[in-house]
Amino acid sequence: MKPHTYQFLVGVFASVGSVLYGYDLGVIAGVVGSTSYDELFHATAAQNGAVVSLFTGGAFFGAMFAGPAGDALGRRLTILVGALLFLLGGAIQTAAQTINYLYGGRAIAGLGVGFLTMIIREIAHPSIRGRVTGLQQFMLGIGAFLAGWISWGCFINLTNSGQWRVPLGIQNLPALILAALILLFPESPRWLVDHDRADEGLVTLAKLHSNGDIHDPWVQAEFAQIKETITFEHEHEAKSYLELFTNPSAFRRLFLAVSIQASIQMTGVSAIQYYSVTIFAQIGISADNALKYQAINSILALIAQAACMLLIDKFGRRPTLIIGNLVNCVMFVVVTILLALFPPDTGSGGTAGWGFIIVTWLYNISFSFACGPLSWIIPAEIFDTHTRSKGVSLATMASFAFNTLVGQVTSVAVASVGWRFFVLFAVCNFTNAVFFYLVLPETKRVPLEQMSTVVFAREAPWVVVGRRARLYRAQAAAAAVEADAHEVELKKEMA
């Protein structure tokens, strides 16, 4: 097997955690929207909000503990712990007889998902690192795709509690496979070297990149670079989270990463995913049709995510995120108007309903191409070695925190104010676009080493439009061109 193929397959397997997260995003709409769930629990809007949001609430704490656990136990054992926690939570959810058991199962499963940190950036060759890192969002889409169709099939074919127990139970299967097989996969070479197991790290690198040849020039060069980087990190890495706030350059990156993750949740994507049955009912669309249309939506999302992986290095991060938010804003304006003009009692679900469905599909295409993938790509590439681990951890926690907020309030808000609630997301998408137009620099193909010296230099302006910012934009563009030229030269030498 070619080394790149092997790395990609290892990355796919390590990304099962994203499949679990994506599956939950898609499955919970069918759970809280099923008739048998309602008959058993008689849940209020606030209780439904808790069922939804406790999962991401648990993931918030899982993300908090995942970094220290990964450093202490290794990547494989951390993934194993996450998978086992998810299995425990999934079993409690599936067998829940009261809503309190469902609360507990959701929180524990969320904790497990938060633990499922990826090792894929540490094992991938630079030439495929972008594609492998992009697996995180794509595999999340795979999970949502599976959940959408499974939920719809169970809803229309089952009338007992299997309507929601079967979809919840199925999510344990990939977690079981992950727990059973993860120890057969290689440990992160970087972690091995960092824990005085350099010989094992070298053997793992060779297995990943050169069919086991430890004398391969690239393997030897990468091994030396890993040892040098680890030595540098031990001397210079942020010793506490406080340093992220006291260093101006680090704080600017943290501010951007947290803002991006928070803004993604305020686009309204989680509200639609979690409460599609409730929201579609606002315009007279039945529960089974709502789940069917959302299942179709998951196919469109996968296509858009794949397109992003292919084209994002051509279009760039900044314009893609700005335009994506503006398109989202327009879609939510149309959605709000349709919900306001055609409530269920007008009997307009057939005509206005199709307009509503198409607009939500267009919104999902826009989000899946622009906002979703970039929420993972940008935070991963803007931090330097000194701050990356802690910075990405805080950004991920912000994502789960805002996801929890939206999950908790949406059901209550829709029941209380109806279509007016969606004005919030139209406004947030517009302000997101304006905000990123002002403060988000372009980082397309800028070498990671030059993020600190050019894009996020101490003297670089926070507002990236205007005369003063042009100099730094030109320097960043020059750095990207220089990196491309260097890559071409390396390819010629290797040929």
CSV table of N, CA, C and O in Angstrom, one decimal, residues 397-450:
chain,number,residue,atom,x,y,z
A,397,MET,N,-13.8,24.8,22.5
A,397,MET,CA,-14.7,25.0,23.6
A,397,MET,C,-15.8,26.1,23.3
A,397,MET,O,-17.0,25.9,23.7
A,398,ALA,N,-15.4,27.1,22.6
A,398,ALA,CA,-16.3,28.2,22.3
A,398,ALA,C,-17.4,27.7,21.3
A,398,ALA,O,-18.6,28.1,21.5
A,399,SER,N,-17.0,26.9,20.4
A,399,SER,CA,-17.9,26.3,19.5
A,399,SER,C,-19.0,25.5,20.2
A,399,SER,O,-20.2,25.6,20.0
A,400,PHE,N,-18.5,24.6,21.1
A,400,PHE,CA,-19.5,23.8,21.9
A,400,PHE,C,-20.4,24.6,22.8
A,400,PHE,O,-21.5,24.3,23.0
A,401,ALA,N,-19.8,25.7,23.3
A,401,ALA,CA,-20.6,26.6,24.2
A,401,ALA,C,-21.7,27.3,23.5
A,401,ALA,O,-22.9,27.3,24.0
A,402,PHE,N,-21.4,27.8,22.3
A,402,PHE,CA,-22.5,28.5,21.6
A,402,PHE,C,-23.4,27.5,21.0
A,402,PHE,O,-24.6,27.8,20.8
A,403,ASN,N,-22.9,26.3,20.6
A,403,ASN,CA,-23.8,25.3,20.1
A,403,ASN,C,-24.8,24.9,21.2
A,403,ASN,O,-26.0,24.7,21.0
A,404,THR,N,-24.3,24.8,22.5
A,404,THR,CA,-25.2,24.5,23.6
A,404,THR,C,-26.2,25.6,23.8
A,404,THR,O,-27.4,25.3,24.1
A,405,LEU,N,-25.8,26.8,23.7
A,405,LEU,CA,-26.7,28.0,23.8
A,405,LEU,C,-27.9,27.9,22.8
A,405,LEU,O,-29.1,28.0,23.2
A,406,VAL,N,-27.5,27.7,21.5
A,406,VAL,CA,-28.5,27.6,20.5
A,406,VAL,C,-29.4,26.4,20.7
A,406,VAL,O,-30.7,26.5,20.5
A,407,GLY,N,-28.9,25.3,21.0
A,407,GLY,CA,-29.7,24.1,21.3
A,407,GLY,C,-30.7,24.2,22.4
A,407,GLY,O,-31.8,23.7,22.3
A,408,GLN,N,-30.3,25.0,23.4
A,408,GLN,CA,-31.2,25.1,24.6
A,408,GLN,C,-32.3,26.1,24.3
A,408,GLN,O,-33.5,25.9,24.7
A,409,VAL,N,-32.0,27.2,23.6
A,409,VAL,CA,-33.0,28.3,23.5
A,409,VAL,C,-34.0,28.2,22.3
A,409,VAL,O,-35.1,28.7,22.3
A,410,THR,N,-33.5,27.4,21.3
A,410,THR,CA,-34.3,27.4,20.0
A,410,THR,C,-35.7,26.9,20.2
A,410,THR,O,-36.7,27.5,19.8
A,411,SER,N,-35.9,25.8,20.9
A,411,SER,CA,-37.2,25.2,21.1
A,411,SER,C,-38.1,26.2,21.8
A,411,SER,O,-39.3,26.4,21.4
A,412,VAL,N,-37.6,26.8,22.9
A,412,VAL,CA,-38.4,27.7,23.7
A,412,VAL,C,-38.7,28.9,22.9
A,412,VAL,O,-39.9,29.4,22.9
A,413,ALA,N,-37.7,29.5,22.1
A,413,ALA,CA,-37.9,30.7,21.3
A,413,ALA,C,-39.0,30.5,20.2
A,413,ALA,O,-39.8,31.3,20.0
A,414,VAL,N,-38.9,29.4,19.5
A,414,VAL,CA,-39.8,29.1,18.4
A,414,VAL,C,-41.3,29.0,19.0
A,414,VAL,O,-42.2,29.5,18.4
A,415,ALA,N,-41.4,28.3,20.2
A,415,ALA,CA,-42.7,28.2,20.8
A,415,ALA,C,-43.2,29.6,21.3
A,415,ALA,O,-44.4,29.8,21.3
A,416,SER,N,-42.3,30.5,21.7
A,416,SER,CA,-42.7,31.7,22.3
A,416,SER,C,-43.0,32.8,21.2
A,416,SER,O,-44.0,33.6,21.3
A,417,VAL,N,-42.0,33.0,20.3
A,417,VAL,CA,-42.1,34.1,19.3
A,417,VAL,C,-42.2,33.7,17.9
A,417,VAL,O,-42.3,34.6,17.0
A,418,GLY,N,-42.2,32.4,17.6
A,418,GLY,CA,-42.4,31.9,16.2
A,418,GLY,C,-41.3,32.5,15.2
A,418,GLY,O,-40.1,32.5,15.5
A,419,TRP,N,-41.8,33.0,14.1
A,419,TRP,CA,-40.9,33.4,13.0
A,419,TRP,C,-40.0,34.5,13.4
A,419,TRP,O,-38.9,34.7,12.8
A,420,ARG,N,-40.3,35.3,14.4
A,420,ARG,CA,-39.5,36.4,14.8
A,420,ARG,C,-38.1,36.0,15.3
A,420,ARG,O,-37.1,36.8,15.2
A,421,PHE,N,-38.0,34.8,15.8
A,421,PHE,CA,-36.7,34.3,16.3
A,421,PHE,C,-35.7,34.2,15.2
A,421,PHE,O,-34.5,34.4,15.4
A,422,PHE,N,-36.1,34.0,13.9
A,422,PHE,CA,-35.2,33.8,12.8
A,422,PHE,C,-34.6,35.1,12.3
A,422,PHE,O,-33.6,35.1,11.6
A,423,VAL,N,-35.2,36.2,12.7
A,423,VAL,CA,-34.6,37.5,12.4
A,423,VAL,C,-33.2,37.6,13.1
A,423,VAL,O,-32.2,38.2,12.5
A,424,LEU,N,-33.0,36.9,14.2
A,424,LEU,CA,-31.7,36.9,14.9
A,424,LEU,C,-30.6,36.4,14.0
A,424,LEU,O,-29.5,36.9,13.9
A,425,PHE,N,-30.9,35.3,13.3
A,425,PHE,CA,-29.9,34.6,12.5
A,425,PHE,C,-29.6,35.4,11.2
A,425,PHE,O,-28.5,35.5,10.7
A,426,ALA,N,-30.6,36.1,10.7
A,426,ALA,CA,-30.4,37.0,9.5
A,426,ALA,C,-29.5,38.1,9.9
A,426,ALA,O,-28.5,38.4,9.2
A,427,VAL,N,-29.7,38.7,11.1
A,427,VAL,CA,-28.9,39.8,11.6
A,427,VAL,C,-27.4,39.3,11.8
A,427,VAL,O,-26.5,39.9,11.5
A,428,CYS,N,-27.3,38.1,12.5
A,428,CYS,CA,-26.0,37.6,12.9
A,428,CYS,C,-25.2,37.3,11.6
A,428,CYS,O,-24.0,37.5,11.6
A,429,ASN,N,-25.8,36.7,10.6
A,429,ASN,CA,-25.0,36.4,9.4
A,429,ASN,C,-24.5,37.7,8.8
A,429,ASN,O,-23.4,37.7,8.3
A,430,PHE,N,-25.3,38.7,8.8
A,430,PHE,CA,-24.9,40.0,8.2
A,430,PHE,C,-23.7,40.6,9.0
A,430,PHE,O,-22.7,41.0,8.4
A,431,THR,N,-23.9,40.6,10.3
A,431,THR,CA,-22.8,41.2,11.2
A,431,THR,C,-21.6,40.3,11.1
A,431,THR,O,-20.5,40.8,11.2
A,432,ASN,N,-21.7,39.0,10.9
A,432,ASN,CA,-20.6,38.1,10.7
A,432,ASN,C,-19.8,38.6,9.5
A,432,ASN,O,-18.5,38.7,9.6
A,433,ALA,N,-20.5,38.9,8.4
A,433,ALA,CA,-19.8,39.3,7.2
A,433,ALA,C,-19.1,40.6,7.4
A,433,ALA,O,-17.9,40.7,6.9
A,434,VAL,N,-19.7,41.5,8.0
A,434,VAL,CA,-19.1,42.8,8.2
A,434,VAL,C,-17.9,42.7,9.1
A,434,VAL,O,-16.8,43.3,8.9
A,435,PHE,N,-18.0,41.9,10.2
A,435,PHE,CA,-16.9,41.7,11.2
A,435,PHE,C,-15.7,41.1,10.5
A,435,PHE,O,-14.6,41.6,10.7
A,436,PHE,N,-15.9,40.0,9.7
A,436,PHE,CA,-14.8,39.4,9.1
A,436,PHE,C,-14.2,40.2,7.9
A,436,PHE,O,-13.0,40.1,7.7
A,437,TYR,N,-15.0,41.0,7.3
A,437,TYR,CA,-14.5,42.0,6.3
A,437,TYR,C,-13.4,42.9,7.0
A,437,TYR,O,-12.4,43.3,6.4
A,438,LEU,N,-13.7,43.3,8.2
A,438,LEU,CA,-12.9,44.3,8.9
A,438,LEU,C,-11.6,43.6,9.6
A,438,LEU,O,-10.6,44.2,9.6
A,439,VAL,N,-11.8,42.4,10.1
A,439,VAL,CA,-10.7,41.9,10.9
A,439,VAL,C,-10.0,40.6,10.5
A,439,VAL,O,-9.0,40.2,11.0
A,440,LEU,N,-10.6,39.9,9.5
A,440,LEU,CA,-10.0,38.6,9.1
A,440,LEU,C,-9.0,38.8,8.0
A,440,LEU,O,-9.3,39.1,6.8
A,441,PRO,N,-7.7,38.5,8.2
A,441,PRO,CA,-6.7,38.5,7.1
A,441,PRO,C,-6.8,37.3,6.3
A,441,PRO,O,-7.3,36.2,6.7
A,442,GLU,N,-6.2,37.4,5.1
A,442,GLU,CA,-6.2,36.2,4.2
A,442,GLU,C,-5.0,35.4,4.6
A,442,GLU,O,-3.8,35.9,4.7
A,443,THR,N,-5.2,34.1,4.8
A,443,THR,CA,-4.1,33.2,5.2
A,443,THR,C,-3.9,32.1,4.2
A,443,THR,O,-3.1,31.1,4.4
A,444,LYS,N,-4.5,32.2,3.0
A,444,LYS,CA,-4.3,31.1,2.0
A,444,LYS,C,-2.9,30.9,1.6
A,444,LYS,O,-2.2,31.9,1.2
A,445,ARG,N,-2.4,29.7,1.8
A,445,ARG,CA,-1.1,29.3,1.4
A,445,ARG,C,0.1,30.1,2.0
A,445,ARG,O,1.2,29.9,1.6
A,446,VAL,N,-0.2,30.8,3.1
A,446,VAL,CA,0.9,31.5,3.8
A,446,VAL,C,1.6,30.5,4.7
A,446,VAL,O,0.9,29.8,5.4
A,447,PRO,N,2.9,30.3,4.6
A,447,PRO,CA,3.6,29.3,5.4
A,447,PRO,C,3.3,29.5,6.9
A,447,PRO,O,3.3,30.7,7.4
A,448,LEU,N,3.2,28.4,7.7
A,448,LEU,CA,2.9,28.6,9.1
A,448,LEU,C,4.0,29.4,9.8
A,448,LEU,O,3.7,30.1,10.8
A,449,GLU,N,5.2,29.2,9.3
A,449,GLU,CA,6.3,29.9,10.0
A,449,GLU,C,6.2,31.4,9.8
A,449,GLU,O,6.8,32.2,10.6
A,450,GLN,N,5.5,31.9,8.8
A,450,GLN,CA,5.4,33.3,8.5
A,450,GLN,C,4.1,33.9,9.0
A,450,GLN,O,3.9,35.1,8.8
